[in-house]
Structure formats: structure tokens, C-alpha cells
Amino acid sequence: MPRLRAWFSRLVGLFSKNRYNAEMAEEMRQHVDLLTERKIADGMSPTDARNAALREFGGVEQIKEAAREQRIWRWADEFVQDVRFGARMLWRSPGFSILAILCLTLGIGTSAAVMSWIEGILIRPYPLVAHQDRMVALFGTKQGTTEKEGLSYPDFRDLQKNSTLFESFIVDRIMGTTLSIGDRAERASGGIVSANYFDVLGVRPMLGRGFRPEEGEGRNAHPVTVISYLTWRDRYKGDPDIVGKTQFLNGVQHTIIGVTPEKFHGTFIGYSFNFWVPTSMQETFDSTGYKLEDRGARWIEGYAFLKPGVTRQQAQAELNTIAQRLENDFPETNRGHRFEILPLSKTPFNAVANLSSTLGITAAVAFFVLLIACANVSNLLLARSLLRRHEMTMRLALGAGRRRLIKQLFTEGLLLSLIAAAGGIVVAYWCRNALVLVAPARTPGITIDYPGHLDWRVLALSVVVCIGSTMLFALVPAIQASHVDLSGALKSEGSGMIGGSGRSRLRSVLVFVQVALSFVLIAGTGLVLRSLVRMQNADPGFSTRSVVVSSVDLFSAGYKPDRAKIFYEQLLERIRALPGVQSATLARLRPFSYGVYSSAPLEIEGYQPPRNEQLAGDYNEVGEGYFATIGIPIVTGREFARTDDENAPPVAVVNEMMATKYWPGKEPVGQRLKVKDKWMEVVGVAKNANYRTKLEQSTPFFYVPVRQNFFVQDNIIIRTEQSAAAISNALAREVHALDANLAPLDAISLQEQVDVMSYTQRLAVALLAIFGGMALFLAAIGLYAVMSYLVSQSTRELGMRVALGAGARDILQLVLSRGLRLTIAGIAIGGITALLLTRLMGNLLYKVSPRDPIAFGLALIILLAVALLACFLPARRATRVDPVQALRV
């Protein structure tokens, strides 16, 4: 209890210090007055009595200090004093304060923004979803390839029944529907999900309910939907009675049973879902047919939740066992197929797969920018502490210890970091959703979602990084400033431009750090930029400039195959008759789209596959004239004709890779392959092309006639010299002429379609360019500050040089040479570092070496130019030194 009372008394004393000091001063005055009266009564004069009383009482200030130590916490009181003094010093030097806070704010803001992206996209990407630390992505793999595929619904059900280490599994398959608005159509993104989707995620609809278990079963048996908050707000104007109302999705009337909370956007990174339907409605939203009972149809993208305490390795081992059992039970469909799980940061079927490496590199880049900012502030603090040498000398002469000086300067650095941390968090908040700004253009009506997440973890880590890094860099200047030689302090003249002290070497090292890290960032930006340029100029194997793609959603309009065939036939005739149109055709999938190509087991006549390898191939259904329209050359044989319809023998066109693999040394034309129990004759060989991205490697691929493999939903591909906007208007007129209830999606050029799939590279260029620009700006400030300080401290030396005959050119050369030596040394260190680090960017580069000399040369030129500019201003000021005034200093 006595200790507790003493602790509480000292705590209260911090807030009642002035009152206690006044009471103590009054009490001490009374004691001295009483002693004085006694001395006067003993016969002393008032003056002598007063002096004797003070001597007898003892040192007043020492007694006050001892009493204060008993009443308050001295370290806390000194800290408050240091904060007040530091605030006054920052206020008295607004230029220094603004520059230091700006540098730190940029460094802290960028690092906090990147951490919010990593948190919101890779680590905890789904707001409101519980137990994301135990949530893993679930997908299929095929033996002998590195490709990732979906799961079939029967396999998914077997996993639910037979696993013991998983808490639950959910289906989450992205899809869309068309909403007609005027003479255009908009796509709305949604998800086909298992009935337990919302229950497993722990997301409770704000209105209505989620799906019941029975609503996930049956064939088109439960036309119900849960809509998103954004859809409810924007499309239905926040109708509080929305539950129970209906909306048409893909031509089928669905009952709205719930509205999700505002912060829940689904479980697919990149898109914000507008609605969800149960798996029982799969056929309604999939033009390729009913798949819930087809074990060979691998369409499911899903997630699983591990039981508490279960590791991914244990869970993967169980999945391998189940996959082996299914392979034995169903060899025709499951031979060579496995199941795999990955953490959310490596999810293969959404934007995370492309963004994870980019965000990892961006985090390293942001850390570099923070280091540069801290080094810059350290340099500024060091220069400022040297300008305060007289103050430090006086404080030491008056009895202050070096520890007390370090504490004071350290507190000033802490004050800077706290102000900058607040500013950095504001910057991070503004930039939390900035990735959307660099996102590729998408169809109107679809909400792009790359969510940054500033939760308490990000905020705490940002503050810790900010304060820790600033304190680390502020400590060195504080220690340097406390080393004052009292005997020689008044005789110090500055180190000059030639000589170097410990402080000068420290400033040079900090400049080396800034320049070196800036060189790494600029070289990295150059590499990614050259990669993007090469990617954009690379030939994907087909034409991109004179080809326009669009589509009409007949599937959601309720068209049946016979009616759809007539519609497409008439529409193509109308399109081919339009001015400027050279040709037009159909394809189930356009190149470089997010759609999934058809895939099926293969049997190649005369080819014996290796053991345990199940032959399978991807293919596309295309119309007559497809190869001429899209610009893929036919190497040998022919392309499809109008006569290749359902009444003609099945035929196929294979690419060169497939011809080389399965018919080496033979003429492929005339050979046969079996797809889905149907033998097809190869009638042509097409040049290899890219089908999904320009980064993919060549793979076997083939084409079949759309007339022999018809789907209601197809893409329209048009070769024309007109713009996509002009074709879009004409296409809308022709579609309305055939069916006033239909509207085409906006037409885009095939080049735009290709650019969409290079988003990761464009994002990397944008981020590296921004951060590289910041690093260059900070390095220029640091170099300018150092050179400006050197000039100001060398005024006497420069004056003597001028007096001895040095001209303006000599002075200019002297200052510039010192700055360029610092820069070149930093570039040399940065070049070596860049050679080591840029190898980590290999997966972002396209046909560009991580040691590309052009990128490194560009970084060298840019840094030298900025260094010359940063050094020229102080050098120009040095040429104007008046020798008469300088020698009087």
C-alpha cells in the first residue's frame, strides 16, 4: 500500500506540478524568513541575517530538485519538457520541419499503403469473413502439367463426405449475366455458390437470409438469389421491402431472398459481385450445359477451411489419399487428376495469382523508399545539429550531461516521426484503393475491386515501422551532436570542402545509401518498362489492330440453339455488308479473355501416350473464316468452310505444337483424333498463337467448327478498318433490327482485349515509376542539403581561395566534383545491388534480361542529371562568396 500510494502520488504530481512548486516555494520562503527573524533577534543586521539564513538553510534549487524527484516522475517530467522544447525548435525552423516531415510522410505513406494492399488482397482479403487464417484455396491439378484446373461437382461432394481434417468446403464460381439498358447491354458479375456459402463464411445478410441446404440440390430447382449491398442501393434504390421481389437473371425469374452487408463483396479478388445463386442453378448460367452430375466437367473454384490445429501439409496428404481413391474408382475421368490447396495469398483462380509477386516486389520497393526518406531526414538532422553547436556547447558548459543532450535530440526526432506517421496514415488511407486506378478498362456495370485494408494491424505496424526507423536514423545524429569538444568548440572553423571529419563521412554514407537505393529503383523501373514495351510490341500470333470483338447475350435472353443459329446467321450477313467490314465470324471464346477454353480427353490415332498420362487438350469452337478474320495463318491444309456443319464429317484444325507432338515426321492433314467419343479428321494446321497471355508457353491446341459444336453464347469477331466505337454503333442497330429486346455488349478492339491481360506488368511499371520518382526526389533533396551545408560551412575557405586567385569556374568545379564523387560512389554501390536484386523480377519480365544494359544506362543518366542539378544550385551560390566578408567571419 505505501508503494501504491507513492506511485499514485507521483502520477498526480505530473498534473499538479505548478501548484506543488508554488506551495514548496512558499514553504521554503517561510523557513528562510523565520531564520532571518531569529538572526535579527540575535543582533545581526537585516542584510547579514538574510545571507546567514540562506547559508544555513542550504541550496534552495538543490532542495527544490530533490523534493520534485520525490513528488513526480523525473523522466516523465523531462520528457514533457523535451517535447515542448522540441516543438518550439521545429516551429522556429519551418523550412527544415516541413522538408523533414514531407520526406517521412512520403516514406511512411507509401509503405503503409503497400501494407494495406497486402493485407486487403493477400492476407485478409475478405471483410467480415471469419477465420481467414484457416481458409485455403482449393483447385485441381493434372499430372504431367503445371496447369491448375477446377473441380467437378461429384468430386467436390466426395471431398465433403470423406475428409476429416477439413471443417468445411464451399463452391465459388464466378459468372455473369446481361442487363439490357437502352441500346447497350451491361454485364453483372455474380457467383454460383454452395448452399452453405454464407453460413461457412460467417456472413449474415443485412436483409433476408442466405441459402438453405436443400437449395443447393436439384437441376434448376431453386431460382433464388442473394444480391449485394451495391446492387440493392444502386439498382433498387435501397428498397427496404426488396426481399421477396423478383428479377430476371439469364432469362429466368429469380426471387431475391437476401441482401449482403455493405462491406462484403464476395470471395473473388478483382471483382465485386452483384449477386449469388445456389449451385442448383448452374445450368441457367452456364451455356455449356448441366454439370452437377458430370465427374469429368471440372468447373468449380472453391475454398476450404482447415480444422483448428491442422497444418496445410497434413490436409494436403489427406487430399492426395482421397484423389488416389477416386482415381481407382473412376479411372476414365480421374486418372492423373489431383487436388491441391494453397494459402489465400497464392489463390490461382483470381487476381491474386497475378498480383502476389507484384505486391511482394512493391513492398520491397516501398521499404527502399522509406530507407531513403529516413536517411534523408538523418542527414537533415545531422546538418541541423551541427548548426546548433553553440547551443550544445553552452548546455554542456552549464552542466547538462551528454545523455541529456542525446535524449533531447532523440525526442525531437520522435516528434517528427509522430507527425509524419499521422500524415503517412492519411496518405495511406487516400491510396488504399489506388490499384483500381491502374486496373484495365472493363465492361460497364462491373465493379472492379482491389481492396486495400487499413485495419489495426496495418496501423500498428505502420506506426512501429515509422517510429523505429526514424529513431534509428535520428539516434546517430543525436550521438554525433553530443560529442562537443568544449575547449575547442569556440575555435572551430568548419571542415572545409577538402578535409573530412567523422560527421562529413557520416553525411557521405547517408548520401551513398540514398543514391544507391534510388539507382536500384530506377533500374527496376526501366526493366519493367522495357518489358511492357516489348510485350505490347510482341506478336501474339494473330492480328490485334484491325480486329474488333463483341457479343450478344442470347443465353440470358432465353434463346434455344435452333433460334440462336438463325439469329447469328442473319447477324453475320448484316455485319459483313457494313461499310469497311472485311469479314466477320464467330468464336465461343475470344483470345486473351477470362473465359475457360473447352477441354476434353483425347485419343490420337497411332499415338501411344506414356504410362499414367491422360491425354487431354484445350480447344475453341470457331466459325468459318475465323483464321482469316483474326489473322492466324494456315500452314498446311485448309480452314473451316460453311459446309463444315452438323451434316458433314467432324473435322478439326490443330496448331503446329500439337502437330509436332502427336504426328512427328508425318503429314498431320488427314490424321484423326477422338474427342468425346467422336472421331475428327485434321483438315488443317494453324500457326502457333497465344491464347491466354503473352507470357504463356506454346501448348498443343486445336479448333473445331462452331457449326458442328454449337453453343448459344458466342463472340462476334470482325475484321475492319473502322474504330471499335463506330462498329459498336452499327452493331447495335443491326441487333435491334433483328430483335428489339437485345443489346450488344460494347465492342472493343482485340488490342484492348490483349492489354487487359497485361495488367500486372502495367501495374508494376506504374508503382515502380511512382516509387522511383519519390526516391529520386528524396535523393536529390539529400544531395542538395549536403552540398548546401558544405558550402555554408566552407565560406572562409572559399573566400581564401577567391582571394588567392581562384575564379568562379574553379569554385564551381570544386563543389560539383565533390557532389559528383558522392553520386558516382552511390551509383557504383547501387549498380552492384541492382545486379543482385533485379534477378528477383524475372517473372515480371518479358524477353528482357534482369541485367539489361539499356535500363541500367538509363538509370545512370537520370541519376547523374539529377545530381548535377542538385549540386549546381549550391555551387552557383559558392561562386558568389565575397572574399572580404568571408575572411572577416
PDB file of C-alpha atoms in Angstrom, residues 48 205 231 256 264-265 297 340 401 408 415 426 446 543 554 583 600 718 750 756 759 774 814 819 841 875:
ATOM      1  CA  ASP A  48      23.663  39.856   7.150  1.00  0.00           C
ATOM      2  CA  PRO A 205     -27.304 -10.904 -44.770  1.00  0.00           C
ATOM      3  CA  THR A 231     -26.896  -3.721 -56.268  1.00  0.00           C
ATOM      4  CA  ILE A 256     -34.490 -12.153 -54.036  1.00  0.00           C
ATOM      5  CA  PHE A 264     -18.976  -7.900 -48.200  1.00  0.00           C
ATOM      6  CA  HIS A 265     -18.076  -8.038 -51.898  1.00  0.00           C
ATOM      7  CA  ALA A 297     -16.625 -31.444 -66.014  1.00  0.00           C
ATOM      8  CA  GLU A 340      -4.327 -29.116 -54.127  1.00  0.00           C
ATOM      9  CA  GLY A 401      25.213  15.666 -19.468  1.00  0.00           C
ATOM     10  CA  GLN A 408      16.584  15.943 -26.133  1.00  0.00           C
ATOM     11  CA  LEU A 415       8.185  14.282 -32.521  1.00  0.00           C
ATOM     12  CA  VAL A 426      -3.671   9.828 -44.076  1.00  0.00           C
ATOM     13  CA  ILE A 446     -18.929  -4.470 -63.450  1.00  0.00           C
ATOM     14  CA  SER A 543      -3.933  -9.515 -85.637  1.00  0.00           C
ATOM     15  CA  LEU A 554     -28.538 -14.827 -76.315  1.00  0.00           C
ATOM     16  CA  SER A 583     -15.005 -10.276 -92.725  1.00  0.00           C
ATOM     17  CA  ALA A 600     -11.657 -32.966 -73.147  1.00  0.00           C
ATOM     18  CA  ILE A 718     -14.992  -8.542 -87.045  1.00  0.00           C
ATOM     19  CA  LEU A 750      -8.575  -7.040 -79.920  1.00  0.00           C
ATOM     20  CA  VAL A 756      -6.355  -6.202 -70.298  1.00  0.00           C
ATOM     21  CA  TYR A 759      -2.445  -5.519 -66.193  1.00  0.00           C
ATOM     22  CA  MET A 774       9.844   9.565 -54.980  1.00  0.00           C
ATOM     23  CA  LEU A 814      35.315  22.215 -56.854  1.00  0.00           C
ATOM     24  CA  GLY A 819      28.850  16.177 -55.295  1.00  0.00           C
ATOM     25  CA  MET A 841      11.901  -9.680 -61.010  1.00  0.00           C
ATOM     26  CA  ALA A 875      27.845  25.528 -56.405  1.00  0.00           C
TER      27      ALA A 875
END
